[in-house]
Amino acid sequence: MSVKKIVITGGPGTGKSSIIDELNKRGHACYFEVSRQVTVEARRNGIDQLFLTEPLLFSELLFKGRLQQFEASNNHTAKHVFMDRGLPDVLAYMDYAKTEYPDWFNHTCKTNIYDQIFVLAPWQDIYKSDNERYENFGQAIEIHDYLLQTYKRFGYQLIDVPFGSVASRTDFILGTLNL
């Protein structure tokens, strides 16, 4: 039996990590966002915003981290694994930044397929910038549009998660999956 890979995606500040945390608290297998780890590691090496100074390097590190999560999920004992973003997110951000990326990014997205994609729309009431999130709300909306385009380009059917509390949004996702 193969593990179902479920992605929670959306622009910055839409509540993805809060939902992943809630899923984890409820006992579901989860893989957490890797971009903050990449950003923190770059800061330790003296680079304040690696995505802004070296977007391709940042994206390659992010892409490899997400690919490792995807591959690790193949051997997971759970029936479902939730992921805070997927491989196509990297391409969407690169397209948003008007930065070229190698063809193997596309090939990897075509050959490593997720089972379900849940999308969180920009929500100004909960949006906050912080040390790792430099985008303003207008940019978050633009990134959201790139995410939708990118996932659709790879043939995914997207499920929009309605606004609400973390618990109600998590309940919606679990209910949609009949979990």
Short mmCIF file of N, CA and C in Angstrom, two decimals:
data_model
loop_
_atom_site.label_atom_id
_atom_site.label_comp_id
_atom_site.label_asym_id
_atom_site.label_seq_id
_atom_site.Cartn_x
_atom_site.Cartn_y
_atom_site.Cartn_z
N MET A 1 0.84 -1.18 0.00
CA MET A 1 0.00 0.00 0.00
C MET A 1 0.88 1.25 0.00
N SER A 2 0.58 2.15 -0.92
CA SER A 2 1.39 3.36 -0.98
C SER A 2 0.84 4.44 -0.05
N VAL A 3 1.72 5.28 0.38
CA VAL A 3 1.37 6.38 1.27
C VAL A 3 0.77 7.51 0.43
N LYS A 4 -0.35 8.05 0.87
CA LYS A 4 -0.96 9.20 0.18
C LYS A 4 -0.25 10.46 0.65
N LYS A 5 0.25 11.22 -0.32
CA LYS A 5 0.98 12.46 -0.04
C LYS A 5 0.04 13.64 -0.25
N ILE A 6 -0.17 14.39 0.81
CA ILE A 6 -1.12 15.50 0.79
C ILE A 6 -0.37 16.79 1.08
N VAL A 7 -0.49 17.74 0.15
CA VAL A 7 0.20 19.02 0.27
C VAL A 7 -0.78 20.09 0.75
N ILE A 8 -0.30 20.90 1.70
CA ILE A 8 -1.00 22.11 2.12
C ILE A 8 -0.16 23.25 1.56
N THR A 9 -0.72 24.00 0.61
CA THR A 9 0.04 25.08 -0.02
C THR A 9 -0.74 26.38 0.03
N GLY A 10 -0.07 27.44 -0.34
CA GLY A 10 -0.64 28.77 -0.36
C GLY A 10 0.48 29.78 -0.23
N GLY A 11 0.18 31.01 -0.48
CA GLY A 11 1.19 32.05 -0.37
C GLY A 11 1.67 32.21 1.06
N PRO A 12 2.59 33.13 1.26
CA PRO A 12 3.11 33.35 2.61
C PRO A 12 2.03 33.87 3.55
N GLY A 13 2.06 33.40 4.79
CA GLY A 13 1.18 33.92 5.82
C GLY A 13 -0.27 33.51 5.71
N THR A 14 -0.55 32.36 5.09
CA THR A 14 -1.94 31.93 4.91
C THR A 14 -2.39 30.92 5.96
N GLY A 15 -1.48 30.48 6.82
CA GLY A 15 -1.85 29.56 7.89
C GLY A 15 -1.43 28.12 7.67
N LYS A 16 -0.60 27.87 6.68
CA LYS A 16 -0.17 26.49 6.38
C LYS A 16 0.50 25.83 7.58
N SER A 17 1.47 26.48 8.13
CA SER A 17 2.23 25.88 9.24
C SER A 17 1.35 25.64 10.46
N SER A 18 0.39 26.53 10.70
CA SER A 18 -0.53 26.34 11.83
C SER A 18 -1.38 25.09 11.62
N ILE A 19 -1.82 24.86 10.39
CA ILE A 19 -2.62 23.67 10.10
C ILE A 19 -1.76 22.42 10.20
N ILE A 20 -0.54 22.48 9.68
CA ILE A 20 0.37 21.34 9.79
C ILE A 20 0.63 21.03 11.27
N ASP A 21 0.83 22.06 12.07
CA ASP A 21 1.03 21.85 13.52
C ASP A 21 -0.19 21.17 14.14
N GLU A 22 -1.39 21.62 13.75
CA GLU A 22 -2.62 21.04 14.28
C GLU A 22 -2.77 19.58 13.84
N LEU A 23 -2.48 19.29 12.57
CA LEU A 23 -2.52 17.91 12.09
C LEU A 23 -1.55 17.04 12.88
N ASN A 24 -0.37 17.57 13.13
CA ASN A 24 0.63 16.85 13.90
C ASN A 24 0.14 16.58 15.33
N LYS A 25 -0.45 17.60 15.95
CA LYS A 25 -0.99 17.43 17.31
C LYS A 25 -2.08 16.37 17.35
N ARG A 26 -2.81 16.24 16.25
CA ARG A 26 -3.90 15.24 16.19
C ARG A 26 -3.39 13.85 15.81
N GLY A 27 -2.07 13.73 15.70
CA GLY A 27 -1.48 12.41 15.49
C GLY A 27 -1.24 12.02 14.04
N HIS A 28 -1.38 12.98 13.11
CA HIS A 28 -1.13 12.68 11.71
C HIS A 28 0.36 12.88 11.38
N ALA A 29 0.84 12.10 10.43
CA ALA A 29 2.24 12.22 9.99
C ALA A 29 2.39 13.49 9.16
N CYS A 30 3.37 14.31 9.51
CA CYS A 30 3.56 15.60 8.85
C CYS A 30 5.04 15.86 8.56
N TYR A 31 5.26 16.53 7.43
CA TYR A 31 6.58 17.07 7.11
C TYR A 31 6.44 18.58 7.13
N PHE A 32 7.35 19.23 7.83
CA PHE A 32 7.26 20.67 8.04
C PHE A 32 8.01 21.44 6.96
N GLU A 33 7.67 22.71 6.84
CA GLU A 33 8.27 23.61 5.85
C GLU A 33 9.79 23.66 6.02
N VAL A 34 10.50 23.57 4.91
CA VAL A 34 11.97 23.57 4.98
C VAL A 34 12.58 24.94 4.70
N SER A 35 11.79 25.89 4.18
CA SER A 35 12.39 27.18 3.80
C SER A 35 12.93 27.95 4.99
N ARG A 36 12.26 27.86 6.12
CA ARG A 36 12.77 28.56 7.30
C ARG A 36 14.11 27.98 7.74
N GLN A 37 14.24 26.67 7.63
CA GLN A 37 15.53 26.04 7.98
C GLN A 37 16.64 26.53 7.05
N VAL A 38 16.34 26.60 5.76
CA VAL A 38 17.33 27.07 4.78
C VAL A 38 17.70 28.52 5.08
N THR A 39 16.69 29.35 5.40
CA THR A 39 16.93 30.76 5.68
C THR A 39 17.77 30.94 6.95
N VAL A 40 17.44 30.19 7.99
CA VAL A 40 18.18 30.29 9.26
C VAL A 40 19.63 29.84 9.06
N GLU A 41 19.82 28.77 8.31
CA GLU A 41 21.18 28.28 8.04
C GLU A 41 21.99 29.32 7.25
N ALA A 42 21.36 29.96 6.27
CA ALA A 42 22.05 31.01 5.50
C ALA A 42 22.45 32.17 6.40
N ARG A 43 21.57 32.52 7.33
CA ARG A 43 21.89 33.61 8.27
C ARG A 43 23.08 33.26 9.14
N ARG A 44 23.16 31.99 9.54
CA ARG A 44 24.33 31.55 10.32
C ARG A 44 25.61 31.74 9.51
N ASN A 45 25.46 31.66 8.19
CA ASN A 45 26.62 31.84 7.30
C ASN A 45 26.76 33.28 6.82
N GLY A 46 26.02 34.22 7.43
CA GLY A 46 26.18 35.63 7.14
C GLY A 46 25.35 36.17 5.99
N ILE A 47 24.38 35.41 5.49
CA ILE A 47 23.53 35.88 4.39
C ILE A 47 22.14 36.13 4.95
N ASP A 48 21.72 37.39 4.97
CA ASP A 48 20.46 37.75 5.60
C ASP A 48 19.24 37.17 4.87
N GLN A 49 19.14 37.37 3.57
CA GLN A 49 18.01 36.85 2.79
C GLN A 49 18.56 36.12 1.56
N LEU A 50 18.83 34.85 1.72
CA LEU A 50 19.40 34.05 0.63
C LEU A 50 18.51 34.07 -0.60
N PHE A 51 17.17 34.04 -0.42
CA PHE A 51 16.28 34.05 -1.58
C PHE A 51 16.47 35.32 -2.40
N LEU A 52 16.73 36.45 -1.73
CA LEU A 52 16.89 37.72 -2.45
C LEU A 52 18.28 37.86 -3.06
N THR A 53 19.31 37.34 -2.38
CA THR A 53 20.67 37.52 -2.88
C THR A 53 21.10 36.42 -3.85
N GLU A 54 20.68 35.19 -3.60
CA GLU A 54 21.01 34.07 -4.49
C GLU A 54 19.78 33.18 -4.65
N PRO A 55 18.79 33.65 -5.43
CA PRO A 55 17.53 32.92 -5.52
C PRO A 55 17.66 31.49 -6.06
N LEU A 56 18.56 31.27 -7.00
CA LEU A 56 18.69 29.92 -7.55
C LEU A 56 19.28 28.98 -6.50
N LEU A 57 20.31 29.40 -5.78
CA LEU A 57 20.89 28.56 -4.73
C LEU A 57 19.85 28.27 -3.66
N PHE A 58 19.14 29.29 -3.22
CA PHE A 58 18.09 29.11 -2.22
C PHE A 58 17.07 28.09 -2.72
N SER A 59 16.64 28.25 -3.95
CA SER A 59 15.61 27.37 -4.52
C SER A 59 16.11 25.95 -4.68
N GLU A 60 17.37 25.79 -5.06
CA GLU A 60 17.93 24.44 -5.18
C GLU A 60 17.97 23.74 -3.82
N LEU A 61 18.36 24.47 -2.78
CA LEU A 61 18.39 23.90 -1.43
C LEU A 61 16.99 23.53 -0.97
N LEU A 62 16.05 24.41 -1.25
CA LEU A 62 14.66 24.16 -0.90
C LEU A 62 14.10 22.97 -1.66
N PHE A 63 14.37 22.93 -2.94
CA PHE A 63 13.87 21.86 -3.81
C PHE A 63 14.42 20.50 -3.34
N LYS A 64 15.70 20.48 -3.03
CA LYS A 64 16.30 19.22 -2.55
C LYS A 64 15.71 18.80 -1.21
N GLY A 65 15.44 19.75 -0.33
CA GLY A 65 14.81 19.44 0.95
C GLY A 65 13.42 18.87 0.78
N ARG A 66 12.65 19.46 -0.12
CA ARG A 66 11.29 18.96 -0.37
C ARG A 66 11.32 17.61 -1.07
N LEU A 67 12.30 17.41 -1.95
CA LEU A 67 12.43 16.11 -2.61
C LEU A 67 12.79 15.04 -1.58
N GLN A 68 13.66 15.36 -0.63
CA GLN A 68 13.98 14.42 0.44
C GLN A 68 12.74 14.06 1.24
N GLN A 69 11.90 15.05 1.52
CA GLN A 69 10.65 14.77 2.24
C GLN A 69 9.75 13.85 1.41
N PHE A 70 9.63 14.14 0.12
CA PHE A 70 8.79 13.32 -0.76
C PHE A 70 9.28 11.88 -0.74
N GLU A 71 10.59 11.71 -0.92
CA GLU A 71 11.16 10.35 -0.96
C GLU A 71 11.03 9.65 0.39
N ALA A 72 11.24 10.38 1.47
CA ALA A 72 11.11 9.79 2.81
C ALA A 72 9.67 9.33 3.06
N SER A 73 8.71 10.07 2.51
CA SER A 73 7.31 9.72 2.73
C SER A 73 6.95 8.38 2.08
N ASN A 74 7.69 8.00 1.05
CA ASN A 74 7.43 6.71 0.39
C ASN A 74 7.60 5.54 1.35
N ASN A 75 8.43 5.70 2.35
CA ASN A 75 8.71 4.63 3.31
C ASN A 75 8.02 4.84 4.65
N HIS A 76 7.12 5.81 4.70
CA HIS A 76 6.44 6.10 5.96
C HIS A 76 5.43 5.00 6.28
N THR A 77 5.21 4.76 7.56
CA THR A 77 4.26 3.72 7.96
C THR A 77 2.82 4.23 7.98
N ALA A 78 2.61 5.54 7.95
CA ALA A 78 1.26 6.10 7.95
C ALA A 78 0.60 5.92 6.58
N LYS A 79 -0.72 5.93 6.56
CA LYS A 79 -1.45 5.85 5.29
C LYS A 79 -1.47 7.19 4.56
N HIS A 80 -1.41 8.28 5.33
CA HIS A 80 -1.43 9.64 4.78
C HIS A 80 -0.29 10.44 5.40
N VAL A 81 0.35 11.24 4.59
CA VAL A 81 1.41 12.14 5.07
C VAL A 81 1.07 13.54 4.58
N PHE A 82 1.09 14.49 5.49
CA PHE A 82 0.80 15.88 5.15
C PHE A 82 2.12 16.64 5.02
N MET A 83 2.18 17.49 4.00
CA MET A 83 3.40 18.26 3.74
C MET A 83 3.10 19.74 3.66
N ASP A 84 3.92 20.52 4.35
CA ASP A 84 3.83 21.97 4.30
C ASP A 84 4.57 22.41 3.04
N ARG A 85 3.82 22.55 1.95
CA ARG A 85 4.29 22.89 0.61
C ARG A 85 4.83 21.65 -0.11
N GLY A 86 4.85 21.76 -1.44
CA GLY A 86 5.35 20.68 -2.28
C GLY A 86 6.40 21.19 -3.25
N LEU A 87 6.91 20.30 -4.05
CA LEU A 87 7.94 20.65 -5.03
C LEU A 87 7.51 21.78 -5.97
N PRO A 88 6.27 21.76 -6.51
CA PRO A 88 5.88 22.84 -7.42
C PRO A 88 5.92 24.23 -6.80
N ASP A 89 5.85 24.32 -5.48
CA ASP A 89 5.93 25.64 -4.83
C ASP A 89 7.23 26.35 -5.20
N VAL A 90 8.30 25.59 -5.29
CA VAL A 90 9.59 26.20 -5.62
C VAL A 90 9.55 26.84 -7.00
N LEU A 91 8.97 26.14 -7.96
CA LEU A 91 8.87 26.68 -9.32
C LEU A 91 7.99 27.92 -9.36
N ALA A 92 6.90 27.90 -8.60
CA ALA A 92 6.00 29.05 -8.55
C ALA A 92 6.73 30.28 -8.03
N TYR A 93 7.51 30.11 -6.98
CA TYR A 93 8.27 31.24 -6.43
C TYR A 93 9.34 31.71 -7.41
N MET A 94 9.96 30.79 -8.12
CA MET A 94 10.98 31.17 -9.10
C MET A 94 10.33 31.94 -10.25
N ASP A 95 9.16 31.48 -10.69
CA ASP A 95 8.43 32.20 -11.74
C ASP A 95 8.03 33.59 -11.25
N TYR A 96 7.56 33.66 -10.02
CA TYR A 96 7.20 34.95 -9.43
C TYR A 96 8.40 35.90 -9.43
N ALA A 97 9.58 35.37 -9.10
CA ALA A 97 10.79 36.18 -9.02
C ALA A 97 11.44 36.40 -10.39
N LYS A 98 10.83 35.83 -11.44
CA LYS A 98 11.36 35.95 -12.81
C LYS A 98 12.80 35.42 -12.89
N THR A 99 13.01 34.29 -12.18
CA THR A 99 14.33 33.66 -12.14
C THR A 99 14.26 32.31 -12.85
N GLU A 100 15.18 32.09 -13.75
CA GLU A 100 15.22 30.82 -14.48
C GLU A 100 15.71 29.71 -13.56
N TYR A 101 15.29 28.49 -13.88
CA TYR A 101 15.71 27.32 -13.11
C TYR A 101 15.95 26.18 -14.07
N PRO A 102 16.73 25.20 -13.64
CA PRO A 102 17.10 24.09 -14.53
C PRO A 102 15.90 23.20 -14.88
N ASP A 103 15.97 22.56 -16.03
CA ASP A 103 14.90 21.69 -16.51
C ASP A 103 14.61 20.55 -15.55
N TRP A 104 15.62 20.12 -14.78
CA TRP A 104 15.37 19.00 -13.88
C TRP A 104 14.35 19.35 -12.80
N PHE A 105 14.14 20.64 -12.53
CA PHE A 105 13.08 21.03 -11.60
C PHE A 105 11.73 20.58 -12.15
N ASN A 106 11.46 20.91 -13.44
CA ASN A 106 10.20 20.51 -14.07
C ASN A 106 10.07 18.99 -14.12
N HIS A 107 11.14 18.33 -14.54
CA HIS A 107 11.11 16.87 -14.66
C HIS A 107 10.81 16.23 -13.30
N THR A 108 11.43 16.73 -12.25
CA THR A 108 11.22 16.19 -10.91
C THR A 108 9.77 16.38 -10.47
N CYS A 109 9.19 17.52 -10.80
CA CYS A 109 7.78 17.76 -10.45
C CYS A 109 6.85 16.83 -11.23
N LYS A 110 7.21 16.53 -12.47
CA LYS A 110 6.38 15.64 -13.29
C LYS A 110 6.45 14.19 -12.84
N THR A 111 7.56 13.80 -12.23
CA THR A 111 7.75 12.39 -11.86
C THR A 111 7.52 12.10 -10.38
N ASN A 112 7.34 13.11 -9.58
CA ASN A 112 7.07 12.94 -8.15
C ASN A 112 5.71 13.57 -7.87
N ILE A 113 4.68 12.75 -7.91
CA ILE A 113 3.30 13.22 -7.91
C ILE A 113 2.67 13.10 -6.51
N TYR A 114 2.02 14.17 -6.12
CA TYR A 114 1.27 14.19 -4.86
C TYR A 114 -0.16 13.70 -5.13
N ASP A 115 -0.81 13.22 -4.08
CA ASP A 115 -2.16 12.69 -4.22
C ASP A 115 -3.24 13.74 -4.09
N GLN A 116 -3.00 14.75 -3.27
CA GLN A 116 -4.03 15.77 -3.04
C GLN A 116 -3.35 17.09 -2.71
N ILE A 117 -3.93 18.18 -3.21
CA ILE A 117 -3.39 19.51 -2.96
C ILE A 117 -4.49 20.38 -2.36
N PHE A 118 -4.26 20.88 -1.15
CA PHE A 118 -5.16 21.83 -0.51
C PHE A 118 -4.51 23.20 -0.56
N VAL A 119 -5.30 24.21 -0.95
CA VAL A 119 -4.77 25.56 -1.14
C VAL A 119 -5.41 26.51 -0.14
N LEU A 120 -4.55 27.30 0.50
CA LEU A 120 -5.00 28.35 1.42
C LEU A 120 -4.83 29.69 0.72
N ALA A 121 -5.91 30.42 0.58
CA ALA A 121 -5.87 31.73 -0.09
C ALA A 121 -5.31 32.80 0.84
N PRO A 122 -4.79 33.87 0.27
CA PRO A 122 -4.33 34.99 1.11
C PRO A 122 -5.48 35.52 1.98
N TRP A 123 -5.15 35.80 3.22
CA TRP A 123 -6.15 36.23 4.19
C TRP A 123 -5.54 37.34 5.02
N GLN A 124 -5.95 38.57 4.71
CA GLN A 124 -5.31 39.73 5.33
C GLN A 124 -5.44 39.75 6.85
N ASP A 125 -6.53 39.20 7.38
CA ASP A 125 -6.75 39.22 8.83
C ASP A 125 -5.69 38.45 9.61
N ILE A 126 -5.07 37.45 9.00
CA ILE A 126 -4.06 36.66 9.72
C ILE A 126 -2.65 36.90 9.20
N TYR A 127 -2.51 37.71 8.14
CA TYR A 127 -1.19 37.89 7.53
C TYR A 127 -0.27 38.72 8.43
N LYS A 128 0.96 38.20 8.61
CA LYS A 128 1.99 38.93 9.36
C LYS A 128 3.33 38.72 8.67
N SER A 129 4.14 39.77 8.62
CA SER A 129 5.52 39.63 8.17
C SER A 129 6.37 39.30 9.38
N ASP A 130 7.49 38.62 9.15
CA ASP A 130 8.44 38.35 10.23
C ASP A 130 9.83 38.28 9.64
N ASN A 131 10.78 37.80 10.42
CA ASN A 131 12.18 37.80 9.98
C ASN A 131 12.42 36.90 8.77
N GLU A 132 11.61 35.87 8.58
CA GLU A 132 11.79 34.97 7.44
C GLU A 132 10.80 35.27 6.32
N ARG A 133 9.77 36.05 6.58
CA ARG A 133 8.74 36.36 5.59
C ARG A 133 8.84 37.85 5.28
N TYR A 134 9.40 38.17 4.13
CA TYR A 134 9.64 39.57 3.80
C TYR A 134 8.57 40.15 2.87
N GLU A 135 7.67 39.32 2.33
CA GLU A 135 6.69 39.79 1.37
C GLU A 135 5.59 40.60 2.06
N ASN A 136 5.06 41.59 1.35
CA ASN A 136 3.88 42.29 1.87
C ASN A 136 2.64 41.55 1.38
N PHE A 137 1.46 42.00 1.82
CA PHE A 137 0.23 41.27 1.50
C PHE A 137 -0.05 41.26 0.00
N GLY A 138 0.22 42.36 -0.68
CA GLY A 138 0.02 42.40 -2.13
C GLY A 138 0.89 41.37 -2.85
N GLN A 139 2.12 41.23 -2.41
CA GLN A 139 3.00 40.21 -2.98
C GLN A 139 2.51 38.81 -2.66
N ALA A 140 1.93 38.63 -1.48
CA ALA A 140 1.39 37.32 -1.10
C ALA A 140 0.26 36.92 -2.06
N ILE A 141 -0.56 37.88 -2.46
CA ILE A 141 -1.64 37.61 -3.42
C ILE A 141 -1.05 37.20 -4.77
N GLU A 142 -0.03 37.92 -5.20
CA GLU A 142 0.62 37.60 -6.48
C GLU A 142 1.26 36.20 -6.45
N ILE A 143 1.92 35.87 -5.35
CA ILE A 143 2.53 34.54 -5.21
C ILE A 143 1.45 33.46 -5.24
N HIS A 144 0.33 33.72 -4.59
CA HIS A 144 -0.80 32.78 -4.60
C HIS A 144 -1.21 32.46 -6.04
N ASP A 145 -1.31 33.48 -6.87
CA ASP A 145 -1.68 33.27 -8.28
C ASP A 145 -0.66 32.40 -9.00
N TYR A 146 0.62 32.62 -8.74
CA TYR A 146 1.66 31.78 -9.34
C TYR A 146 1.56 30.34 -8.85
N LEU A 147 1.24 30.16 -7.58
CA LEU A 147 1.08 28.80 -7.05
C LEU A 147 -0.05 28.07 -7.76
N LEU A 148 -1.19 28.74 -7.92
CA LEU A 148 -2.31 28.12 -8.62
C LEU A 148 -1.93 27.73 -10.04
N GLN A 149 -1.30 28.66 -10.76
CA GLN A 149 -0.89 28.39 -12.14
C GLN A 149 0.07 27.20 -12.22
N THR A 150 1.02 27.16 -11.31
CA THR A 150 2.04 26.11 -11.35
C THR A 150 1.44 24.74 -11.05
N TYR A 151 0.66 24.63 -10.02
CA TYR A 151 0.05 23.34 -9.70
C TYR A 151 -0.87 22.88 -10.83
N LYS A 152 -1.63 23.80 -11.42
CA LYS A 152 -2.51 23.44 -12.53
C LYS A 152 -1.69 23.00 -13.75
N ARG A 153 -0.55 23.64 -13.95
CA ARG A 153 0.33 23.26 -15.07
C ARG A 153 0.76 21.80 -14.96
N PHE A 154 0.89 21.30 -13.74
CA PHE A 154 1.27 19.90 -13.53
C PHE A 154 0.05 18.98 -13.41
N GLY A 155 -1.13 19.52 -13.70
CA GLY A 155 -2.33 18.70 -13.78
C GLY A 155 -3.06 18.44 -12.48
N TYR A 156 -2.74 19.17 -11.44
CA TYR A 156 -3.39 18.94 -10.16
C TYR A 156 -4.77 19.60 -10.10
N GLN A 157 -5.69 18.90 -9.45
CA GLN A 157 -6.99 19.47 -9.08
C GLN A 157 -6.79 20.06 -7.68
N LEU A 158 -7.12 21.31 -7.52
CA LEU A 158 -6.85 22.01 -6.26
C LEU A 158 -8.12 22.13 -5.43
N ILE A 159 -7.98 21.96 -4.12
CA ILE A 159 -9.10 22.11 -3.20
C ILE A 159 -8.83 23.34 -2.34
N ASP A 160 -9.74 24.31 -2.43
CA ASP A 160 -9.62 25.53 -1.64
C ASP A 160 -10.12 25.28 -0.23
N VAL A 161 -9.31 25.68 0.74
CA VAL A 161 -9.67 25.55 2.15
C VAL A 161 -10.32 26.87 2.57
N PRO A 162 -11.55 26.81 3.10
CA PRO A 162 -12.21 28.06 3.50
C PRO A 162 -11.54 28.72 4.70
N PHE A 163 -11.73 30.03 4.81
CA PHE A 163 -11.24 30.76 5.97
C PHE A 163 -11.96 30.25 7.22
N GLY A 164 -11.29 30.34 8.34
CA GLY A 164 -11.86 29.92 9.61
C GLY A 164 -10.74 29.69 10.61
N SER A 165 -11.11 29.16 11.74
CA SER A 165 -10.12 28.86 12.77
C SER A 165 -9.19 27.75 12.27
N VAL A 166 -8.06 27.61 12.92
CA VAL A 166 -7.13 26.53 12.56
C VAL A 166 -7.84 25.19 12.69
N ALA A 167 -8.60 25.02 13.76
CA ALA A 167 -9.31 23.76 13.98
C ALA A 167 -10.33 23.49 12.88
N SER A 168 -11.10 24.51 12.48
CA SER A 168 -12.12 24.29 11.46
C SER A 168 -11.49 24.04 10.08
N ARG A 169 -10.40 24.69 9.80
CA ARG A 169 -9.71 24.46 8.52
C ARG A 169 -9.12 23.03 8.50
N THR A 170 -8.57 22.63 9.62
CA THR A 170 -8.02 21.27 9.73
C THR A 170 -9.15 20.25 9.59
N ASP A 171 -10.27 20.51 10.25
CA ASP A 171 -11.44 19.62 10.14
C ASP A 171 -11.90 19.52 8.69
N PHE A 172 -11.90 20.64 7.96
CA PHE A 172 -12.30 20.63 6.55
C PHE A 172 -11.39 19.70 5.74
N ILE A 173 -10.09 19.82 5.95
CA ILE A 173 -9.14 18.99 5.21
C ILE A 173 -9.36 17.52 5.54
N LEU A 174 -9.44 17.21 6.81
CA LEU A 174 -9.64 15.81 7.22
C LEU A 174 -10.98 15.27 6.74
N GLY A 175 -12.02 16.11 6.78
CA GLY A 175 -13.33 15.70 6.30
C GLY A 175 -13.34 15.43 4.81
N THR A 176 -12.64 16.27 4.06
CA THR A 176 -12.54 16.08 2.61
C THR A 176 -11.85 14.76 2.28
N LEU A 177 -10.90 14.40 3.11
CA LEU A 177 -10.15 13.14 2.91
C LEU A 177 -10.83 11.94 3.57
N ASN A 178 -11.94 12.18 4.25
CA ASN A 178 -12.64 11.13 5.00
C ASN A 178 -11.74 10.48 6.05
N LEU A 179 -10.99 11.31 6.76
CA LEU A 179 -10.10 10.82 7.81
C LEU A 179 -10.66 11.16 9.19
#
